[in-house]
Coordinates of C-alpha atoms and ligand atoms in Angstrom, one line a residue:
X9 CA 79.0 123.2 104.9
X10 CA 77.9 122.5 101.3
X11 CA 79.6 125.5 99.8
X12 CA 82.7 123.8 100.4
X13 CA 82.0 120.7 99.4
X14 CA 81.3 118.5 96.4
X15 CA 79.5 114.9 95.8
X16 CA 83.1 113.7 95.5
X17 CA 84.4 115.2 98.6
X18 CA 81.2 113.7 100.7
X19 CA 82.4 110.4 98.7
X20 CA 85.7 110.8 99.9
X21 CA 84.7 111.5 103.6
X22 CA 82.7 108.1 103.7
X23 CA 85.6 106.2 102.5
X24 CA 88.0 107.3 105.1
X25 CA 85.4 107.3 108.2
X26 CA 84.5 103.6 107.3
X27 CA 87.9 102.6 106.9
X28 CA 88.9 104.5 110.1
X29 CA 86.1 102.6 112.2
X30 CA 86.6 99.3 110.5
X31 CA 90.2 99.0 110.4
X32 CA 91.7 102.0 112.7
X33 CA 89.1 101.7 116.0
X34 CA 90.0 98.1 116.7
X35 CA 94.2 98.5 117.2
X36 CA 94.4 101.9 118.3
X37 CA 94.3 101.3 121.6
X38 CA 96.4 98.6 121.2
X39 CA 99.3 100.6 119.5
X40 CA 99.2 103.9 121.9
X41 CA 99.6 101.3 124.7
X42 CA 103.1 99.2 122.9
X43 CA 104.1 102.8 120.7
X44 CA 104.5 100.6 118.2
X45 CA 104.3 101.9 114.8
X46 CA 100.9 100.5 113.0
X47 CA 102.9 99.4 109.7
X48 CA 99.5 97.0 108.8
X49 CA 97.0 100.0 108.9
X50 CA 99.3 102.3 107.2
X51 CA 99.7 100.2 104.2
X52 CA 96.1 100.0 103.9
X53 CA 96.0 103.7 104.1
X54 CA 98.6 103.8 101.4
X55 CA 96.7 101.3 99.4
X56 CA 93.5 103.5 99.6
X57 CA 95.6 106.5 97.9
X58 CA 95.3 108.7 101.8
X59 CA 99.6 109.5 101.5
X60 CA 98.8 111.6 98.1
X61 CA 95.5 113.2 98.4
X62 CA 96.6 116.3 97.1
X63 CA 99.4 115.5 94.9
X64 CA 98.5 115.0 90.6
X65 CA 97.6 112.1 89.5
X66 CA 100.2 112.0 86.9
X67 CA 102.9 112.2 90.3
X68 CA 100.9 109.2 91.6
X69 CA 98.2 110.9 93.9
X70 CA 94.9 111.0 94.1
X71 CA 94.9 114.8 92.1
X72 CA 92.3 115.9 95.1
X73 CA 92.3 119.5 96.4
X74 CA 93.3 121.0 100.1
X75 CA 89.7 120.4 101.3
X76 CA 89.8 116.8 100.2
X77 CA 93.0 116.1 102.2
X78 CA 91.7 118.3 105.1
X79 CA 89.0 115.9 105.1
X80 CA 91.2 112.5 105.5
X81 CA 92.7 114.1 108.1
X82 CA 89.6 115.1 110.2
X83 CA 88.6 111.6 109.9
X84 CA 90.9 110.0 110.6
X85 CA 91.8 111.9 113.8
X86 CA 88.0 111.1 115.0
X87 CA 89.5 107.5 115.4
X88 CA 93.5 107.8 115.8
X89 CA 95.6 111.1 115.9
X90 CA 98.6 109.0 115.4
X91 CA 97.2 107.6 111.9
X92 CA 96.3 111.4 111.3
X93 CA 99.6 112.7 112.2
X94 CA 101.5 110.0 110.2
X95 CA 99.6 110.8 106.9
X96 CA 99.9 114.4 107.7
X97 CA 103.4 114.7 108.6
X98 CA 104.2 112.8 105.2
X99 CA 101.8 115.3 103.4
X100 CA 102.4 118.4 104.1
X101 CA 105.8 118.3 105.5
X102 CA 107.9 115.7 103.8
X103 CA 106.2 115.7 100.2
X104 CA 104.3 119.0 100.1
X105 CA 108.1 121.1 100.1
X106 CA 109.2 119.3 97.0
X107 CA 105.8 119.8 94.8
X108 CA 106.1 123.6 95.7
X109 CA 109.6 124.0 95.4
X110 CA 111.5 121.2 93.4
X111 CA 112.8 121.1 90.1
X112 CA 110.5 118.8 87.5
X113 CA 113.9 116.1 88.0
X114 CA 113.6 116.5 91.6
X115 CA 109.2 115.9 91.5
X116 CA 109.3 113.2 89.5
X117 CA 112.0 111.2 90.9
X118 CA 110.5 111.5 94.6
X119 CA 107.3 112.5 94.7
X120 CA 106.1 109.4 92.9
X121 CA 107.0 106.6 95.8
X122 CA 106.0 109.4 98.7
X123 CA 102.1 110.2 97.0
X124 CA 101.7 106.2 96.7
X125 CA 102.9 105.4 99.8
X126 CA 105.1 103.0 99.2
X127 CA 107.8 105.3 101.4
X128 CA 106.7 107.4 104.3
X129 CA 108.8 111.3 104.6
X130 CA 109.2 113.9 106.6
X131 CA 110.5 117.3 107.7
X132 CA 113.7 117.9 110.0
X133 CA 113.5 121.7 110.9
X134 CA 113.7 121.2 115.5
X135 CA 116.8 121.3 116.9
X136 CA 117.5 121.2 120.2
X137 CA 118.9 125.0 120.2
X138 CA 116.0 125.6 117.3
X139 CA 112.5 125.1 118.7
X140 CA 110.2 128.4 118.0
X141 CA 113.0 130.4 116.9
X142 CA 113.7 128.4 113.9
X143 CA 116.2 131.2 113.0
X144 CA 118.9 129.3 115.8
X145 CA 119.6 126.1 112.7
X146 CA 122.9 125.2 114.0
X147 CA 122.7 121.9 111.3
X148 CA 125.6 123.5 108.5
X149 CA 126.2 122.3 105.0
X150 CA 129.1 123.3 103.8
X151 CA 129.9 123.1 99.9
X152 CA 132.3 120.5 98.4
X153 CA 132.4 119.3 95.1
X154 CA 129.4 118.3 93.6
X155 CA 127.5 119.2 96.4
X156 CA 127.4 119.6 100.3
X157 CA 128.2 118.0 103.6
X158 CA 125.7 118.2 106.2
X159 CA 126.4 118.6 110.0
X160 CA 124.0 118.3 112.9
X161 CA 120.9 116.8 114.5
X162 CA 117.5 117.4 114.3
X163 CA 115.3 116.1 116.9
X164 CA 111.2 115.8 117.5
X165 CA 110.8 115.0 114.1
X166 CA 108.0 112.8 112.8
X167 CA 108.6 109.6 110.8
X168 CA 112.2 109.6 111.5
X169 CA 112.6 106.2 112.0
X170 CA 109.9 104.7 109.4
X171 CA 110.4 107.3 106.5
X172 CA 113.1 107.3 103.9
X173 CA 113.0 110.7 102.2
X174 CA 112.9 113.7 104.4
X175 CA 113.3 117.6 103.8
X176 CA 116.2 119.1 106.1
X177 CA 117.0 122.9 106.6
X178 CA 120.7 124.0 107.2
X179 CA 123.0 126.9 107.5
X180 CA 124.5 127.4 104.1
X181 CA 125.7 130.9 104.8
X182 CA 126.2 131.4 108.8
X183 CA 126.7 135.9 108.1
X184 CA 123.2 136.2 106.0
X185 CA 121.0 134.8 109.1
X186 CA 117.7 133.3 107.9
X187 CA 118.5 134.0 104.3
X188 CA 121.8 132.3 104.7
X189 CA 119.3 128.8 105.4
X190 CA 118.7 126.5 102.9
X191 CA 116.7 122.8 102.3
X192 CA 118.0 119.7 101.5
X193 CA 116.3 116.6 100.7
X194 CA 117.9 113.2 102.3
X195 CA 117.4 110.1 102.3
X196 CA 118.2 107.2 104.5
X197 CA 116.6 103.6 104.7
X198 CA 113.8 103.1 107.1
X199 CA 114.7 101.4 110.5
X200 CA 112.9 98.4 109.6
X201 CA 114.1 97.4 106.2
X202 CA 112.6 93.8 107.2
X203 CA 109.1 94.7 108.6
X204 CA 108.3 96.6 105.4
X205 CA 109.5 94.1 103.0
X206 CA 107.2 91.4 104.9
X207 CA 104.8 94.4 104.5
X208 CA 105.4 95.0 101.0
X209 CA 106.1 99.0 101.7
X210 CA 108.3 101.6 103.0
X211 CA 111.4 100.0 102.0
X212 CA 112.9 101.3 98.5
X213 CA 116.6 100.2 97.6
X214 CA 117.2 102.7 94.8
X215 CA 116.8 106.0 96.5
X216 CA 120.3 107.9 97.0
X217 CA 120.6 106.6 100.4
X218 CA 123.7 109.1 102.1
X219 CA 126.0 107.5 104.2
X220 CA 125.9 109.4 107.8
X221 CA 122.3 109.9 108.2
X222 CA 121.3 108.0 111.5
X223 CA 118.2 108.3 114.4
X224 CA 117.7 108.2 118.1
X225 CA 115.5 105.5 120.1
X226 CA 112.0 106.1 119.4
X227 CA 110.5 109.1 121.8
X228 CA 108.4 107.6 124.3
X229 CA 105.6 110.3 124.1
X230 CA 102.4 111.0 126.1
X231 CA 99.7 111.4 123.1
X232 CA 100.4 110.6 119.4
X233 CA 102.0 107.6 120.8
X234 CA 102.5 104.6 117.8
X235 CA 103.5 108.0 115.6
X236 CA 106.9 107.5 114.9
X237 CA 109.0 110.5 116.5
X238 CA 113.3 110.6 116.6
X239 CA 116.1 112.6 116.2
X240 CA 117.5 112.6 113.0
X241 CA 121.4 112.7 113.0
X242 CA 123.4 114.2 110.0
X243 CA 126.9 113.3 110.7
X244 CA 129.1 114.6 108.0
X245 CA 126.1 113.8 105.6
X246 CA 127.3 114.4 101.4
X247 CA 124.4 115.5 99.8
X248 CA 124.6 116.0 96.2
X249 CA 123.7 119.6 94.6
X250 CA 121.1 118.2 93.2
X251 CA 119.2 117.6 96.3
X252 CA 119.2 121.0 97.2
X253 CA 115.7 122.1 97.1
X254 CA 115.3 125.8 95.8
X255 CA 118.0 128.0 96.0
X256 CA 120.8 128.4 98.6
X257 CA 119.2 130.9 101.1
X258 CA 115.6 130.0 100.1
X259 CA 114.8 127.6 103.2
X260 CA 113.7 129.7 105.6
X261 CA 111.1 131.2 103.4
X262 CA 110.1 127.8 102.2
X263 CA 109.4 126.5 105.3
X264 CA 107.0 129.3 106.5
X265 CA 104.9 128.6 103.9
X266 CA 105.3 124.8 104.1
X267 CA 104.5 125.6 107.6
X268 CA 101.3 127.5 106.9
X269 CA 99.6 124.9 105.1
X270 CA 100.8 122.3 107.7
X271 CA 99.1 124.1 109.8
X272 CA 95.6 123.6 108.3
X273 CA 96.1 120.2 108.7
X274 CA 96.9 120.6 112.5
X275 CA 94.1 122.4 112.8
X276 CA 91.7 119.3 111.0
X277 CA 93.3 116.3 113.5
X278 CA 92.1 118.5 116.6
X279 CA 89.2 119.1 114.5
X280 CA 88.9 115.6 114.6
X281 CA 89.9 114.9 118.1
X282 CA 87.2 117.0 119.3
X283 CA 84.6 115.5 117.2
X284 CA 85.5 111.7 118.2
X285 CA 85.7 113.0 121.8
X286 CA 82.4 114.7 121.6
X287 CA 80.6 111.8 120.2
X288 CA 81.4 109.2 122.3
X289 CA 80.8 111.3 125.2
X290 CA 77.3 112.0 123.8
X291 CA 76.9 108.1 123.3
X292 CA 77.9 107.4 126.5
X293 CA 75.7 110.4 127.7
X294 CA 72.4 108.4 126.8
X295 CA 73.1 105.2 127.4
X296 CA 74.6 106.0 131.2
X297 CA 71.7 106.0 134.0
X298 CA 71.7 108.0 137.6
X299 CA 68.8 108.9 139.4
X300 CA 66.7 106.5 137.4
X301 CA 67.7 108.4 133.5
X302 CA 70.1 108.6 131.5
X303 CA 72.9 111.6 132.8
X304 CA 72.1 113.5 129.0
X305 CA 68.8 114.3 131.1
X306 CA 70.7 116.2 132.7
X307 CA 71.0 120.1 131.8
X308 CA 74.5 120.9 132.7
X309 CA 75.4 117.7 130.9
X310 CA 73.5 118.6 127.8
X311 CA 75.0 122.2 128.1
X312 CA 78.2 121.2 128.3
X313 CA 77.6 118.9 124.7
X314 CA 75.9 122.0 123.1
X315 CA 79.0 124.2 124.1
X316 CA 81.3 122.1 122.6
X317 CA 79.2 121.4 119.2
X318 CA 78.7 124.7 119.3
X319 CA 82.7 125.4 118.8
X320 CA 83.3 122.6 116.7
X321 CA 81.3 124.4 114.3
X322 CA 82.7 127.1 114.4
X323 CA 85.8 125.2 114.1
X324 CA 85.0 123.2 111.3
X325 CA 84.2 126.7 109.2
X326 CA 87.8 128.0 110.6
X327 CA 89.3 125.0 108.9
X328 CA 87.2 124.8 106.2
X329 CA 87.7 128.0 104.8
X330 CA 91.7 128.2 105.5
X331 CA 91.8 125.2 103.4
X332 CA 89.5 126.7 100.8
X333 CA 91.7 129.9 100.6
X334 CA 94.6 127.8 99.8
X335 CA 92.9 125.5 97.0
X336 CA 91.9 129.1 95.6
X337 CA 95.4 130.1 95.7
X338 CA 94.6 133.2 98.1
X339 CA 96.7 134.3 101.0
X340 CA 95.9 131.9 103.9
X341 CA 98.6 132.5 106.8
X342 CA 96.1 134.7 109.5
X343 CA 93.4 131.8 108.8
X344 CA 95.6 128.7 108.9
X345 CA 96.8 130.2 112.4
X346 CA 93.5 131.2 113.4
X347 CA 92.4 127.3 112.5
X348 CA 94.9 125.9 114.2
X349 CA 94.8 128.2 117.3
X350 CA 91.4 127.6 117.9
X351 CA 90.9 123.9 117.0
X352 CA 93.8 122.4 119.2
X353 CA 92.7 124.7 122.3
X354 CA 89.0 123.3 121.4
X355 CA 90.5 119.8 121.3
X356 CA 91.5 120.5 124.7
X357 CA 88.0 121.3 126.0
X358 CA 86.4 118.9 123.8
X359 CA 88.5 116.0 125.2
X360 CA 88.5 117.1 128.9
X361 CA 84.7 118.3 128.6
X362 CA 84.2 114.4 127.2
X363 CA 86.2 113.1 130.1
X364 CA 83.7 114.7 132.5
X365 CA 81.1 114.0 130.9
X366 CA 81.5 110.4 131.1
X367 CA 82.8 110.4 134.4
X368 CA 85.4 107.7 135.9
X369 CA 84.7 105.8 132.8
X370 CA 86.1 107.9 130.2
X371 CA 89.0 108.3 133.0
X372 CA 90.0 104.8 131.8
X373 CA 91.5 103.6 128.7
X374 CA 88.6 101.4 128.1
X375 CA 87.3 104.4 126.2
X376 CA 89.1 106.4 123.8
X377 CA 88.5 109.9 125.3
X378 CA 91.5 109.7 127.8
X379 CA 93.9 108.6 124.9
X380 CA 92.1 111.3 122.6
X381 CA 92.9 114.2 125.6
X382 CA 97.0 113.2 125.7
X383 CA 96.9 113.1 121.6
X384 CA 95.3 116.6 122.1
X385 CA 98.0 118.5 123.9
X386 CA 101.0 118.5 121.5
X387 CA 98.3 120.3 118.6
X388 CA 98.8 123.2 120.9
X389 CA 102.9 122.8 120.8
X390 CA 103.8 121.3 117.1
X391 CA 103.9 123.0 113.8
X392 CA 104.6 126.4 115.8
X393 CA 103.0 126.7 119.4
X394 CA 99.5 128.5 120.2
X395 CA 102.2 131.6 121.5
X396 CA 103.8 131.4 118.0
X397 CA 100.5 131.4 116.4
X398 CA 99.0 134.4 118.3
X399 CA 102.5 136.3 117.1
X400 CA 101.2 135.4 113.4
X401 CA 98.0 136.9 113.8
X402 CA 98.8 140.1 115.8
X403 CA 101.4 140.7 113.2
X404 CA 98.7 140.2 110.6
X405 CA 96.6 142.6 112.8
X406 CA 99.1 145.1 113.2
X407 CA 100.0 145.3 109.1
X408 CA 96.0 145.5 108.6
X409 CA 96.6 148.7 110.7
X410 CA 98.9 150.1 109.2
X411 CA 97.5 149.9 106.1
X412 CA 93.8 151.7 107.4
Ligands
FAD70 C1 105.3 114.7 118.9 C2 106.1 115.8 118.2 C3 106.3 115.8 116.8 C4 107.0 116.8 116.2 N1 107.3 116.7 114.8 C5 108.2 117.5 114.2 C6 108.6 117.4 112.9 O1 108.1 116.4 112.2 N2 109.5 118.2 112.4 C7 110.0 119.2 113.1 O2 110.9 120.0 112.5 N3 109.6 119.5 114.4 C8 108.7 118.6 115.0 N4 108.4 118.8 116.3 C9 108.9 119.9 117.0 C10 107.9 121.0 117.2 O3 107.6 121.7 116.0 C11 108.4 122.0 118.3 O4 108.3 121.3 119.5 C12 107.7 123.3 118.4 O5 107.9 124.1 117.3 C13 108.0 124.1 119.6 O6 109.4 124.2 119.9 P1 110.0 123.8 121.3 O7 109.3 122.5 121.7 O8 111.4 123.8 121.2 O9 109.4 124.9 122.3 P2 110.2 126.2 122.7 O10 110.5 127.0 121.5 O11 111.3 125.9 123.6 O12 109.1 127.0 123.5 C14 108.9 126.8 124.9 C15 107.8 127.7 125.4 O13 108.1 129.1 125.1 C16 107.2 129.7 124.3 N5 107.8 130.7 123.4 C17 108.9 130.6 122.7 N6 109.2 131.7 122.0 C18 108.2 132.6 122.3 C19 107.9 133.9 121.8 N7 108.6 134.5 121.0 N8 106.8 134.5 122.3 C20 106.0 133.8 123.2 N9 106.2 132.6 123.7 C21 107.3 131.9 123.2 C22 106.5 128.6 123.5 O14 105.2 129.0 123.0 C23 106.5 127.5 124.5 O15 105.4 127.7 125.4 C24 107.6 117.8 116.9 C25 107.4 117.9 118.3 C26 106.7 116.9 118.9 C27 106.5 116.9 120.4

């Protein structure tokens, strides 16, 4: 893995898996069992620069590459998918849409409070007609002076509740189809102004908070569960025109690639689900004793261990070299769907495999494993299903044909 990675990134890696066991291990259970959002542990992360790893520092991040945020999120996942999906949500969804495609006014204005996390964002692309076939966007803006007026609803979507600044697509044109779609970024105060004033984050008064912009009651989820996940209601929402992010009829395209990227980082928290699974099954493994040794004695036990390492190898190099592509500003779409389509099926085995391995024990939440299999299944569902992400790569298979 060392032609990937640098002193700095192996630096990086440490930090993050520390803080993860330290500070993450001890409440995670804690939180998937209440859902409630971990405001404590994601102000640390904010304080150790993880809601900007990729962004300049002269935006306020930590000016690391892909592979360096790939990393957080790998590591953090071994611990808590819901930490992982919180920072990656905010990353690549909510912030990563206005480096790529803002005006300078529009980066440094928001970027700034999103790479520092002192504000949490996110994406609203779901609707409830709009699931794979992101073409359905019902959500219109029609334009009025000085800007638009957003109607609609978006639902499944991550930070809802806790973020302030989040990137919506809607129907500027309803004749032109997906060209006739096109992003907006809103803002609405977090649903607890006074938990993150008594934190000292996620909470900023001077954003162009728009009147109309509301959210549902928390989802009550099976995995991810202290991950805050809502609807996100635009109800005759003004926006001004200069929150429209690229041109009208750009969203569509913009959110395919935002998508694409995301997906690298789906691919690194089930990267890191399978991981955390496999290691504490292993632990477990040799410290558990039948027939007078420990079950790792065992050969279909240690099989079943070498399987799975085996694939998370093969994983990691998936992931590692999607992400790599992308910090060398090469084409990455096939592999980011490849990474992703492998990893969160591989998650799946991982955490099942781990399950088994450990028997009624790791049946029980007094281990991580059975929280780490229901955090597992919706990396096979978000960010574009494993059906959506086999339609990527067939059509990437099919224009490789035609052109040989
Ligand atoms: C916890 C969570 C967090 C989420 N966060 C966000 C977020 O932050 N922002 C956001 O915008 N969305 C978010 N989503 C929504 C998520 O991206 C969608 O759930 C996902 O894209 C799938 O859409 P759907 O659930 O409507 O499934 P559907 O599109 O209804 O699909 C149902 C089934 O049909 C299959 N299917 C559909 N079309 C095809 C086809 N053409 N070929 C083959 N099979 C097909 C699917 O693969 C799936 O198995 C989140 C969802 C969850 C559960």
């Amino acid at each position: 893995m060392d032609r990937y990675f640098t002193k700095e990134h192996h630096e990086l890696r440490e930090l993050v898996a520390r803080f993860a066991r330290e500070e993450i291990a001890p409440v995670a259970r804690e939180h998937d069992e209440s859902g409630d959002f971990p405001w404590r542990t994601v102000g640390q992360m904010a304080e150790l620069g993880l809601f900007g790893v990729p962004v300049p520092a002269e935006l306020g991040g930590l000016g690391r590459d892909y592979l360096s945020y790939i990393l957080v999120i790998e590591e953090l996942a071994k611990v808590d998918a819901s930490h992982a999906i919180t920072v990656s949500a905010h990353t690549t969804l909510g912030m990563s849409p206005i480096l790529s495609f803002g005006t300078g006014e529009q980066k440094s204005r928001f970027v700034p409070p999103l790479a520092r996390g002192e504000i949490l964002g996110g994406f609203g692309l779901t609707e409830a007609g709009a699931g794979s076939d992101a073409s359905g966007t019902r959500t219109r803006a029609q334009r009025v002076e000085g800007g638009y007026r957003l109607s609609g609803a978006k639902v499944f979507i991550t930070n809802a509740g806790v973020g302030e600044i989040f990137i919506v697509t809607a129907v500027t044109d309803p004749a032109s189809g997906t060209h006739g779609i096109t992003s907006f970024i809103v803002c609405k105060p977090t649903v607890d102004v006074a938990k993150a004033e008594s934190q000292g984050f996620g909470h900023r008064a001077e954003l162009p908070f728009s009147e109309g912009v509301r959210v549902g009651e928390k989802e009550d989820k099976m995995g991810w569960r202290a991950s805050d996940t809502r609807e996100l209601i635009l109800d005759d929402v003004f926006v001004p025109a200069e929150q429209r992010l690229g041109n009208e009829g750009q969203g569509f395209a913009n959110f395919m690639r935002t998508l694409d990227a995301g997906r690298i980082g789906i691919a690194a928290l089930s990267l890191g689900l399978a991981e955390g699974a496999l290691e504490a099954a292993g632990r477990h493994a040799s410290t558990r004793q039948q027939f007078g040794r420990p079950v790792w004695e065992f050969q279909p036990v240690q099989f079943r261990l070498a399987d799975l390492a085996t694939e998370v190898e093969a994983g990691r190099h998936l992931t590692y070299h999607a992400a790599w592509l992308r910090d060398q500003g090469r084409p990455f779409s096939r592999e980011a769907a490849m990474a992703k389509l492998y990893c969160s099926e591989l998650a799946m085995r991982a955490t099942l495999g781990a399950i088994q391995v450990m028997g009624a024990a790791g049946y029980t939440s007094e281990h991580p494993v059975e929280r780490m299999m229901r955090d597992a299944k919706i990396c096979e569902i978000g960010e574009g299903t494993n059906e959506i992400q086999r339609l990527v790569i067939a059509r990437h298979l099919a224009a490789q044909l035609a052109r040989s």
